[in-house]
Amino acid sequence: MTKDHIIDIQELAREFIVGAQTVRALKGVSFSVSPGEFLTIMGSSGSGKSTLLNILGCLDKPTSGTYFIDGVDVRKRDRNELATIRNQKIGFVFQAYNLLPRTSAVENVELPLLYRPGLGHRERRERAMHALEQVKLADRFDHTPSQLSGGQQQRVAIARALVNEPVMILADEATGNLDTRTSYEIMTLMQELNQQQQKTIVFVTHEPDIAAFSGRTLMLRDGRVLRDGPNETVRSAKEMLESLPPADDY
Amino acid sequence: MNFANLIRIALIALQRNKLRAFLTMLGIIIGVAAVITMMSIGEGSKQSIQQTFSSMGSNMITVMPYSNMAMPGGVRLGASSVQTLTISDVEKIRQEVTDISALSPGVSSNGQAIKGANNWPTNIQGVSPDYLQIRKLSVREGSNLTEEHVRTSAKVCVLGQTVVDNLFTNGEDPIGQIIRFGNIPFQVIGVLQPKGQNTFGQDQDDIIVAPYTAVMKRVLATIYLQNIYASATTEAVSEQATEDIIRVLRENHRLREGQENDFDVRTQEELISMLSSTSGMMTTLLTAVAGISLVIGGIGIMNIMYVSVTERTREIGLRMSLGAKGRDILLQFLTEAVMISITGGVIGVVLGISASFGIGSLLSWPTILSQTSMLISFFVCAFTGMFFGYYPAVKASKLDPIEALRYE
């Protein structure tokens, strides 16, 4: 496998045994992602989207087929090695933010660094503050999640995904809990990270208008790739945000 | 993950729920405080028993005549009627046994002490000057007996306070006065420092001390001794001294191998060990009860940790997705449990110390804090935390990150 691809997947299949039945969630999926790409994975529920996401995130292993992330063959790794891959190569962004309650923003961002050996307290704090600056929340570093809005919480979560400088940001319905305006804000941030810092982003969603912000869309149906190709017109989230009517103050 | 990180993670997690952490600790706090207080009370009463005996002369060795032989008809005789101990035994012991610091023959008689119109039933002890040292008695006024008094069978005596009080009712100075014991006149040469009652309620001041020669010749008219008193140089060598005395006496009495001793040697050691074993039993009992409360505290930790793992399933899933290994999660929860129990232990130790001081001063019970009890309960605490925290921690570490993340 070439190291040119961040992700290289060949004939990936995943089967679950439920009682006496075998459920085939993924039936041979192949695609690859290059550095700096912004890929959206779309699909309705039951399309195998979540299963693919779990495998991409190294939380699950395929039944057959190969999955290379940054040149590392995931299939041959054990539970602990997968944890290390998640820690150093993947930055997760979840739909429900998943921040630790009653814990300050900067401490939340530091969380992945705690599981990385050889970092001192001061260096952790510096890197976490740097990540918060990237999502423009450095001034809120000591706020707890309950003191932040939904969009701000998601930005803290993105900072947490960035802090370990992963090869890929893996977002799971990251705008699913947000209103249109805030969704556009988050997508603006994602586009900036992708375009200005060449971060590789894999964004899982079921909303077509969110997919339109990415450079490439992969459509899943029934455990197979239905369509995979570049988006003809990539919309700018920033422009969309500016075109929205100014927020009403109720 | 290094140790400092672990502590940090656990601390942050505990801070998020301070009240719960404290309530979880409470069981441990009470348990440890109870163990320390109970042990200090137990230790205190043990030592006060030992002190009582020590003031009676705890390294005192007493030799008594003893015989298994029965009179015709099967009647066995009491120790004082058996005549086996003699002055030559005392001389032999003095020459051959090195570990004793004082030695005195002993004969005693009960009778009426009379002075003028007053009389008082008491006990006369015929002894040598060493006797006061052996029994930890001292002379308050006048002087002790001397070797000269013994050699000349002088009719002199030293009185205990009770005897003085009953014979000299007008408060006159007893020194130099003549009293009678039965029909025998004795001149008072000294008065003993009052000692009060011993633990068995005997009045230790109801005594007349006189040279054994005088008592043997003039009061009892006997050549046999009733007792030999000795004092071991230290309590540690009292066993050695006892063995030596037995050996010397067997030689002197020409007892063959296999023949039974015709005397009996007793040390206070045996009495002390018997009494302290009784109070040791009490200590064990109290500590066991306190230990049970420590175990209950531990179960409290387990309970809360278990709930905490369930409640924090999503957090565990998140940590795993961010790169925490199963071992990291296990150690985190274990550290939390141990930190709860150790903090509880420290608070418990402080509480236990103040409680035993409080009991000591309010109820004036003797309490003695032992470092061992503190160390033991501290380590038991840490162990309790580890033991009862382990199962919930293992449960947390075995969670599937996918399911844990989706847990509602």
XYZ file of C-alpha atoms in Angstrom:
658
model
C 0.000 0.000 0.000
C 1.214 3.431 -0.755
C 1.673 5.981 1.938
C 0.271 8.603 -0.386
C -3.172 7.836 0.932
C -4.276 8.674 4.441
C -6.922 6.003 4.130
C -6.877 3.015 1.852
C -9.750 0.581 1.997
C -10.138 -2.501 -0.185
C -13.161 -4.826 -0.304
C -14.038 -4.033 3.278
C -16.779 -6.214 4.765
C -18.245 -6.384 8.243
C -20.662 -9.005 9.425
C -22.521 -9.188 12.723
C -23.911 -12.380 14.126
C -27.250 -11.673 15.745
C -28.701 -14.850 17.185
C -28.697 -17.389 14.364
C -28.616 -14.757 11.640
C -25.646 -13.118 10.038
C -26.202 -9.443 9.286
C -23.938 -8.108 6.589
C -23.577 -4.423 7.339
C -20.784 -3.766 4.838
C -20.550 -5.880 1.719
C -17.252 -4.932 0.110
C -16.445 -1.257 0.223
C -13.348 0.169 -1.490
C -12.120 3.743 -1.507
C -9.155 5.826 -0.524
C -8.622 9.293 0.874
C -5.656 11.503 -0.008
C -4.040 14.001 2.328
C -5.877 17.304 2.399
C -9.148 15.877 1.156
C -12.561 16.813 2.621
C -14.771 13.741 2.180
C -18.390 13.418 3.186
C -19.851 9.997 3.725
C -23.597 10.010 3.256
C -26.238 7.416 3.602
C -29.603 6.797 5.127
C -29.951 4.773 8.291
C -29.179 1.135 7.709
C -26.781 1.907 4.876
C -23.758 0.777 6.907
C -22.680 4.332 7.608
C -22.161 3.858 11.355
C -20.378 0.553 10.872
C -18.003 2.175 8.385
C -17.463 5.073 10.773
C -16.573 2.710 13.627
C -14.065 0.901 11.428
C -12.614 4.157 10.108
C -12.237 5.309 13.711
C -10.440 2.065 14.654
C -13.133 1.318 17.216
C -14.080 -1.823 15.306
C -12.258 -4.221 13.018
C -13.454 -5.440 9.598
C -14.482 -9.059 9.067
C -12.575 -9.117 5.800
C -10.845 -6.719 3.449
C -8.027 -4.357 4.255
C -7.897 -0.980 5.968
C -4.718 1.048 6.015
C -4.590 4.322 7.894
C -1.453 6.376 7.336
C 0.265 3.207 6.110
C -0.702 1.141 9.175
C -2.639 -2.086 8.635
C -5.426 -1.910 11.189
C -6.405 -5.565 10.873
C -3.138 -6.744 12.404
C -3.335 -4.510 15.464
C -4.620 -5.519 18.898
C -6.901 -3.561 21.191
C -4.112 -1.542 22.799
C -2.430 -0.723 19.505
C -5.754 0.467 18.128
C -6.056 2.771 21.126
C -2.678 4.267 20.263
C -3.733 4.737 16.608
C -6.922 6.489 17.753
C -4.878 8.679 20.042
C -2.266 9.744 17.523
C -3.836 9.500 14.078
C -7.531 10.247 14.514
C -9.368 13.232 15.909
C -12.987 12.443 16.756
C -15.814 14.973 16.639
C -19.148 13.628 17.870
C -22.724 14.692 17.336
C -23.308 15.114 21.072
C -19.939 16.906 21.621
C -19.079 14.436 24.436
C -17.296 16.932 26.615
C -16.668 16.042 30.246
C -19.173 17.942 32.385
C -17.935 20.298 35.104
C -14.517 20.323 33.481
C -13.014 23.431 31.920
C -12.649 23.782 28.143
C -8.871 23.627 28.261
C -8.936 20.489 30.426
C -11.338 18.892 27.977
C -8.992 19.714 25.124
C -6.054 18.267 27.069
C -7.787 14.920 27.450
C -6.182 13.102 24.459
C -2.747 14.361 25.548
C -3.134 12.635 28.911
C -3.043 9.307 27.115
C 0.096 10.222 25.221
C 3.294 9.449 27.103
C 6.147 11.876 27.474
C 4.280 15.162 27.664
C 4.729 17.489 30.585
C 1.974 19.472 32.203
C 3.137 22.791 30.743
C 3.473 21.432 27.198
C -0.014 19.918 27.399
C -1.444 23.226 28.505
C 0.361 25.093 25.709
C -0.842 22.715 23.021
C -4.392 22.783 24.350
C -4.392 26.586 24.369
C -3.036 26.580 20.814
C -5.842 24.268 19.695
C -8.392 26.521 21.388
C -6.924 29.470 19.493
C -7.476 27.580 16.237
C -11.205 27.345 17.001
C -11.211 30.953 18.293
C -12.158 30.049 21.849
C -8.911 30.823 23.661
C -10.679 33.454 25.756
C -13.143 30.855 27.063
C -10.510 28.348 28.195
C -11.764 28.202 31.782
C -15.465 27.859 30.948
C -17.178 24.580 31.684
C -19.431 23.062 28.987
C -22.574 24.259 30.761
C -21.296 27.825 30.405
C -20.862 27.451 26.641
C -23.395 27.417 23.795
C -23.877 24.341 21.616
C -21.741 25.748 18.821
C -19.005 26.712 21.274
C -19.095 23.253 22.809
C -18.669 21.703 19.394
C -15.736 24.023 18.725
C -14.118 22.873 21.989
C -14.658 19.310 20.751
C -12.971 20.215 17.444
C -10.051 21.702 19.375
C -9.847 18.422 21.264
C -9.728 16.597 17.919
C -6.942 18.875 16.695
C -4.749 18.866 19.782
C -2.878 15.655 19.004
C -2.276 16.752 15.395
C -3.977 13.717 13.890
C -3.709 12.705 10.234
C -7.495 12.745 9.948
C -10.439 14.425 11.606
C -13.384 12.036 11.782
C -16.673 13.843 12.345
C -19.849 11.935 13.135
C -22.951 14.045 12.393
C -21.041 16.925 13.934
C -23.758 19.436 13.044
C -26.675 17.163 13.905
C -27.484 18.895 17.187
C -27.060 22.453 15.926
C -29.317 25.002 14.248
C -28.622 26.188 10.692
C -26.592 29.241 11.622
C -24.390 27.359 14.087
C -24.038 24.473 11.622
C -22.721 26.901 9.050
C -20.298 28.296 11.628
C -18.953 24.841 12.336
C -18.711 24.077 8.605
C -16.876 27.367 8.074
C -14.362 26.242 10.676
C -14.058 22.832 9.011
C -13.489 24.404 5.597
C -10.851 26.717 7.035
C -9.034 23.812 8.668
C -9.204 21.907 5.393
C -8.218 24.741 3.060
C -5.802 26.751 5.166
C -4.147 23.990 7.181
C -4.669 21.100 4.727
C -6.317 18.953 7.386
C -7.842 15.739 6.058
C -11.476 15.565 7.100
C -13.945 12.699 6.856
C -17.406 13.934 7.671
C -20.281 11.514 8.175
C -23.742 13.033 7.761
C -27.162 12.412 6.335
C -27.832 16.058 5.445
C -27.200 16.802 1.719
C -26.688 20.555 2.245
C -23.855 19.841 4.704
C -22.301 17.457 2.193
C -22.236 20.276 -0.333
C -19.516 22.026 1.666
C -17.056 19.191 1.076
C -14.960 18.460 -1.971
C -16.089 14.884 -2.393
C -19.111 12.802 -1.447
C -19.326 9.077 -0.956
C -22.848 7.693 -0.909
C -23.513 4.381 0.849
C -26.540 2.189 0.362
C -27.110 -1.316 1.696
C -23.487 -1.774 2.648
C -22.106 -0.822 -0.750
C -20.748 2.335 -2.315
C -23.526 3.765 -4.452
C -21.710 6.791 -5.705
C -18.271 8.283 -5.045
C -17.019 11.423 -6.736
C -16.043 15.054 -6.443
C -18.775 17.618 -5.849
C -19.288 19.770 -8.901
C -19.928 22.928 -6.948
C -18.344 23.282 -3.547
C -20.218 25.869 -1.579
C -18.453 28.183 0.815
C -19.886 27.927 4.311
C -18.612 31.397 5.045
C -20.596 32.949 2.217
C -23.688 30.961 3.180
C -23.318 32.241 6.707
C -23.084 35.831 5.477
C -26.113 35.374 3.235
C -28.287 34.316 6.186
C -30.533 37.047 7.515
C -29.035 38.656 10.636
C -29.952 36.770 13.807
C -33.117 38.030 15.362
C -32.971 38.984 18.969
C -36.146 37.767 20.521
C 0.281 6.793 31.134
C 2.475 8.008 33.940
C 1.635 8.199 37.604
C 1.252 11.975 37.818
C -1.244 11.874 34.953
C -3.213 9.140 36.686
C -3.477 11.124 39.903
C -4.448 14.170 37.869
C -7.193 12.371 35.978
C -8.556 10.808 39.163
C -8.463 14.128 41.011
C -10.344 15.942 38.257
C -12.928 13.163 38.196
C -13.370 13.247 41.976
C -13.640 17.028 42.043
C -16.608 16.815 39.712
C -18.555 15.116 42.474
C -17.213 16.269 45.805
C -20.213 15.458 47.967
C -20.450 11.934 46.641
C -16.730 11.398 47.135
C -17.088 12.560 50.735
C -20.099 10.356 51.442
C -18.231 7.396 50.004
C -15.329 8.207 52.279
C -17.557 8.375 55.325
C -17.678 4.606 55.759
C -13.893 4.413 55.652
C -13.529 7.419 57.953
C -15.762 5.868 60.603
C -14.135 2.473 60.218
C -10.591 3.745 60.613
C -11.471 6.106 63.459
C -13.193 3.205 65.257
C -10.221 0.885 64.800
C -7.759 3.450 66.108
C -9.914 4.490 69.069
C -10.686 0.919 70.085
C -7.071 -0.127 69.808
C -5.922 2.842 71.866
C -8.448 2.048 74.597
C -7.424 -1.598 74.580
C -3.737 -0.766 74.629
C -4.298 1.771 77.407
C -6.062 -0.671 79.716
C -3.435 -3.304 79.006
C -0.656 -0.963 80.008
C -2.453 0.248 83.104
C -2.780 -3.362 84.261
C 0.922 -3.865 83.647
C 1.729 -0.703 85.570
C -0.295 -1.870 88.553
C 1.707 -5.036 88.653
C 4.942 -3.272 88.072
C 4.270 -1.115 91.153
C 3.788 -4.319 93.108
C 7.203 -5.457 91.925
C 6.757 -7.042 88.581
C 10.114 -8.758 88.564
C 9.366 -10.352 91.910
C 9.993 -14.085 92.126
C 8.323 -15.988 94.950
C 9.340 -19.446 96.113
C 6.811 -21.391 98.131
C 6.994 -24.839 99.633
C 4.889 -27.296 97.749
C 4.252 -30.932 98.225
C 2.092 -33.386 96.465
C 2.458 -35.748 99.369
C -0.666 -36.282 101.343
C -1.064 -36.968 105.030
C -2.315 -40.375 106.015
C -5.961 -40.368 105.054
C -5.371 -38.377 101.875
C -5.554 -34.896 103.327
C -3.188 -32.571 101.498
C -1.604 -29.701 103.294
C -1.469 -26.027 102.429
C 1.812 -24.488 101.375
C 2.524 -22.857 104.697
C 2.294 -26.122 106.592
C 4.774 -27.883 104.366
C 8.258 -27.558 105.691
C 10.840 -27.745 102.933
C 12.444 -24.307 102.606
C 15.299 -23.386 104.904
C 17.817 -20.623 105.400
C 20.420 -22.751 103.647
C 18.288 -22.537 100.478
C 18.466 -18.756 100.673
C 22.246 -18.870 101.140
C 22.646 -21.186 98.132
C 20.543 -18.921 95.946
C 22.516 -15.904 97.064
C 25.766 -17.647 96.123
C 24.778 -19.234 92.835
C 22.072 -17.206 91.116
C 23.492 -14.127 89.429
C 20.420 -12.527 87.849
C 18.813 -11.394 91.086
C 19.295 -8.030 92.726
C 17.570 -8.633 96.044
C 16.765 -11.699 98.076
C 14.814 -12.189 101.255
C 13.539 -15.131 103.270
C 9.957 -14.775 104.350
C 7.861 -15.983 107.242
C 4.604 -14.476 108.260
C 2.035 -14.738 110.968
C -1.366 -13.294 111.616
C -2.105 -11.937 115.007
C -3.180 -9.055 117.140
C -0.989 -5.946 117.375
C -1.465 -4.102 120.630
C -0.508 -0.630 121.769
C -1.867 0.631 125.051
C -5.658 0.463 124.817
C -5.686 -0.077 121.036
C -5.379 -3.342 119.216
C -5.565 -4.314 115.553
C -5.560 -7.670 113.728
C -2.726 -7.646 111.238
C 0.020 -9.613 109.585
C 3.685 -9.651 110.540
C 6.217 -10.320 107.822
C 9.513 -11.699 108.934
C 11.987 -10.723 106.235
C 15.438 -9.339 105.530
C 16.181 -5.652 104.710
C 15.952 -6.452 100.976
C 12.235 -7.096 101.287
C 11.260 -3.448 100.900
C 13.152 -3.237 97.626
C 11.551 -6.431 96.323
C 8.028 -5.281 97.106
C 8.722 -1.688 95.940
C 8.030 -0.386 99.420
C 9.842 2.537 100.960
C 10.285 3.987 104.411
C 8.619 7.328 104.968
C 9.855 8.017 108.482
C 12.547 6.414 110.604
C 14.644 3.669 109.053
C 14.550 0.251 107.426
C 15.686 -2.968 109.069
C 19.414 -3.652 108.955
C 21.545 -6.809 108.633
C 22.550 -6.193 112.244
C 18.893 -6.459 113.307
C 18.615 -9.752 111.429
C 21.852 -11.139 112.888
C 20.810 -10.313 116.443
C 17.142 -11.269 115.996
C 16.345 -7.766 117.182
C 12.754 -7.131 118.181
C 12.280 -4.129 115.956
C 9.651 -3.461 113.306
C 8.557 -1.139 110.510
C 4.825 -0.390 110.442
C 2.451 0.100 107.536
C 0.253 3.202 107.598
C -2.940 1.271 108.393
C -1.348 -0.265 111.462
C -0.067 3.149 112.590
C -3.529 4.660 112.158
C -5.158 1.969 114.260
C -2.622 1.754 117.054
C -1.671 5.399 117.422
C -5.115 6.979 117.420
C -4.005 10.183 119.094
C -1.553 11.015 116.359
C 1.571 10.533 118.446
C 4.886 9.750 116.728
C 5.219 5.949 116.541
C 8.998 5.969 116.079
C 10.739 4.602 119.147
C 7.508 3.347 120.719
C 7.054 -0.236 121.787
C 4.122 -2.247 120.447
C 3.249 -5.856 121.065
C 2.491 -8.519 118.503
C 0.725 -11.170 120.488
C 2.919 -11.279 123.553
C 6.139 -10.201 121.939
C 7.192 -6.552 122.245
C 8.661 -4.864 119.172
C 10.193 -1.422 118.981
C 8.965 0.680 116.041
C 11.916 1.974 114.021
C 10.142 3.147 110.877
C 6.863 3.791 109.049
C 6.257 2.761 105.440
C 5.199 5.095 102.662
C 1.453 4.376 102.156
C 0.773 2.354 99.008
C -2.973 1.914 99.094
C -4.862 -1.072 97.784
C -3.600 -3.351 95.073
C -5.768 -4.445 92.140
C -7.347 -7.215 94.218
C -8.512 -4.804 96.885
C -5.936 -5.856 99.475
C -4.688 -3.119 101.742
C -0.945 -3.049 101.159
C -0.409 -0.824 104.181
C -1.828 -3.302 106.693
C 1.547 -4.872 107.479
C 4.268 -5.094 110.094
C 7.767 -5.756 108.774
C 10.239 -7.352 111.199
C 13.535 -9.296 110.950
C 12.784 -12.887 109.911
C 15.050 -14.204 112.648
C 12.981 -12.492 115.293
C 9.679 -13.692 113.820
C 10.936 -17.260 113.391
C 12.357 -17.545 116.881
C 9.967 -15.499 118.945
C 6.643 -15.578 117.170
C 6.515 -18.831 115.199
C 9.213 -20.898 116.895
C 10.174 -22.621 113.662
C 13.342 -23.250 111.637
C 11.531 -23.496 108.269
C 10.723 -20.655 105.920
C 7.342 -20.056 104.367
C 8.613 -18.088 101.380
C 11.695 -16.904 99.621
C 11.338 -13.590 97.833
C 13.730 -12.498 95.130
C 13.874 -9.711 92.646
C 15.267 -10.321 89.164
C 17.669 -7.617 87.974
C 15.332 -6.876 85.053
C 12.039 -8.296 83.889
C 13.802 -9.693 80.845
C 16.036 -12.006 82.881
C 13.365 -13.074 85.349
C 12.793 -16.289 83.434
C 16.491 -17.144 83.514
C 16.628 -16.319 87.239
C 13.609 -18.558 87.870
C 15.283 -21.474 86.099
C 18.463 -20.963 88.090
C 16.563 -20.848 91.375
C 14.789 -24.082 90.522
C 18.115 -25.743 89.662
C 19.785 -24.567 92.889
C 16.861 -25.618 95.063
C 16.651 -29.061 93.466
C 20.363 -29.569 94.145
C 20.065 -28.341 97.690
C 17.030 -30.537 98.360
C 18.828 -33.488 96.734
C 15.984 -34.208 94.382
C 16.740 -36.906 91.828
C 15.951 -36.630 88.165
C 12.244 -37.259 87.626
C 11.384 -36.478 91.198
C 8.831 -33.742 91.639
C 9.798 -30.345 93.015
C 8.983 -29.893 96.689
C 8.628 -26.166 96.112
C 6.932 -23.879 93.682
C 8.460 -20.862 91.975
C 6.163 -18.140 90.688
C 6.837 -14.940 88.874
C 4.563 -11.966 88.399
C 5.182 -12.420 84.689
C 2.669 -15.232 84.582
C 0.052 -13.162 86.328
C 0.714 -10.182 84.068
C 0.551 -12.262 80.934
C -2.697 -13.809 82.097
C -4.284 -10.441 82.771
C -2.946 -8.845 79.639
C -4.181 -11.769 77.601
C -7.633 -11.031 78.970
C -7.403 -7.407 77.983
C -5.731 -8.496 74.725
C -8.830 -10.519 74.021
C -10.954 -7.448 74.630
C -8.767 -5.478 72.245
C -9.115 -8.168 69.599
C -12.857 -8.169 70.035
C -13.160 -4.394 69.796
C -10.827 -4.307 66.827
C -12.807 -7.019 65.097
C -15.993 -5.000 65.491
C -14.207 -1.913 64.186
C -12.721 -3.994 61.367
C -16.194 -5.033 60.285
C -17.149 -1.387 59.944
C -14.060 -0.929 57.776
C -15.216 -3.733 55.500
C -18.654 -2.143 55.304
C -16.927 1.089 54.334
C -15.139 -0.832 51.611
C -18.397 -2.236 50.302
C -19.674 1.346 50.232
C -16.763 2.254 47.977
C -17.485 -0.692 45.726
C -21.137 0.248 45.521
C -20.447 3.842 44.583
C -17.678 2.946 42.154
C -20.024 0.501 40.494
C -22.733 3.142 40.102
C -20.093 5.587 38.963
C -18.873 3.248 36.219
C -22.402 2.793 34.912
C -23.118 6.488 35.112
C -19.898 7.386 33.365
C -20.164 4.798 30.600
C -20.188 7.512 27.948
C -17.164 9.167 29.508
C -15.352 5.835 29.424
C -16.312 5.386 25.764
C -15.074 8.878 25.012
C -11.770 8.316 26.790
C -11.300 5.077 24.869
C -12.048 6.764 21.553
C -9.487 9.430 22.432
C -6.852 6.769 22.899
C -7.225 5.441 26.457
C -6.249 1.783 26.672
C -8.230 -0.651 28.822
C -5.400 -0.500 31.324
C -5.624 3.316 31.510
C -9.322 3.106 32.350
C -8.699 0.346 34.895
C -5.966 2.368 36.575
C -8.070 5.521 36.553
C -10.959 3.927 38.410
C -8.630 2.053 40.721
C -6.781 5.285 41.517
C -10.078 7.017 42.227
C -11.085 4.240 44.617
C -7.707 4.221 46.340
C -7.680 8.003 46.614
C -11.119 7.964 48.195
C -10.080 5.300 50.662
C -6.702 6.843 51.472
C -8.161 10.316 51.962
C -10.859 8.715 54.098
C -8.134 6.834 55.938
C -6.169 9.998 56.706
C -9.290 11.777 57.942
C -10.161 8.660 59.941
C -6.717 8.570 61.554
C -7.030 12.227 62.574
C -10.545 11.607 63.887
C -9.418 8.472 65.717
C -6.558 10.322 67.393
C -8.838 13.134 68.550
C -11.485 10.646 69.684
C -9.028 8.716 71.808
C -7.681 11.948 73.284
C -11.269 13.003 73.960
C -12.104 9.723 75.659
C -8.846 9.871 77.558
C -9.544 13.298 78.997
C -13.357 13.277 79.292
C -13.871 9.784 80.701
C -10.347 9.593 82.122
C -9.868 6.191 80.585
C -6.304 5.266 79.886
C -5.734 5.440 76.138
C -2.492 4.848 74.319
C -2.104 5.542 70.622
C 0.093 3.048 68.897
C 1.784 3.860 65.638
C 1.236 0.292 64.531
C -2.527 0.656 64.719
C -2.341 3.808 62.619
C -0.044 2.259 60.047
C -2.098 -0.913 59.872
C -5.404 0.882 59.420
C -3.871 3.159 56.804
C -2.617 0.257 54.736
C -5.816 -1.697 55.283
C -7.598 1.343 53.848
C -5.474 1.511 50.751
C -5.946 -2.219 50.333
C -9.710 -1.926 50.875
C -9.887 0.716 48.157
C -7.905 -1.436 45.789
C -9.805 -4.595 46.584
C -13.288 -3.134 46.357
C -12.405 -0.764 43.530
C -10.936 -3.522 41.409
C -14.095 -5.203 40.201
C -15.856 -2.001 39.062
C -12.594 -0.853 37.454
C -12.247 -4.094 35.520
C -15.835 -3.744 34.410
C -15.086 -0.234 33.140
C -11.943 -1.294 31.319
C -13.712 -4.128 29.494
C -16.401 -1.875 28.020
C -16.739 -1.816 24.245
C -15.997 1.766 23.170
C -18.697 1.725 20.453
C -21.442 0.680 22.855
C -20.130 2.871 25.630
C -20.229 5.925 23.343
C -23.802 5.173 22.387
C -24.923 4.496 25.981
C -27.778 6.698 27.104
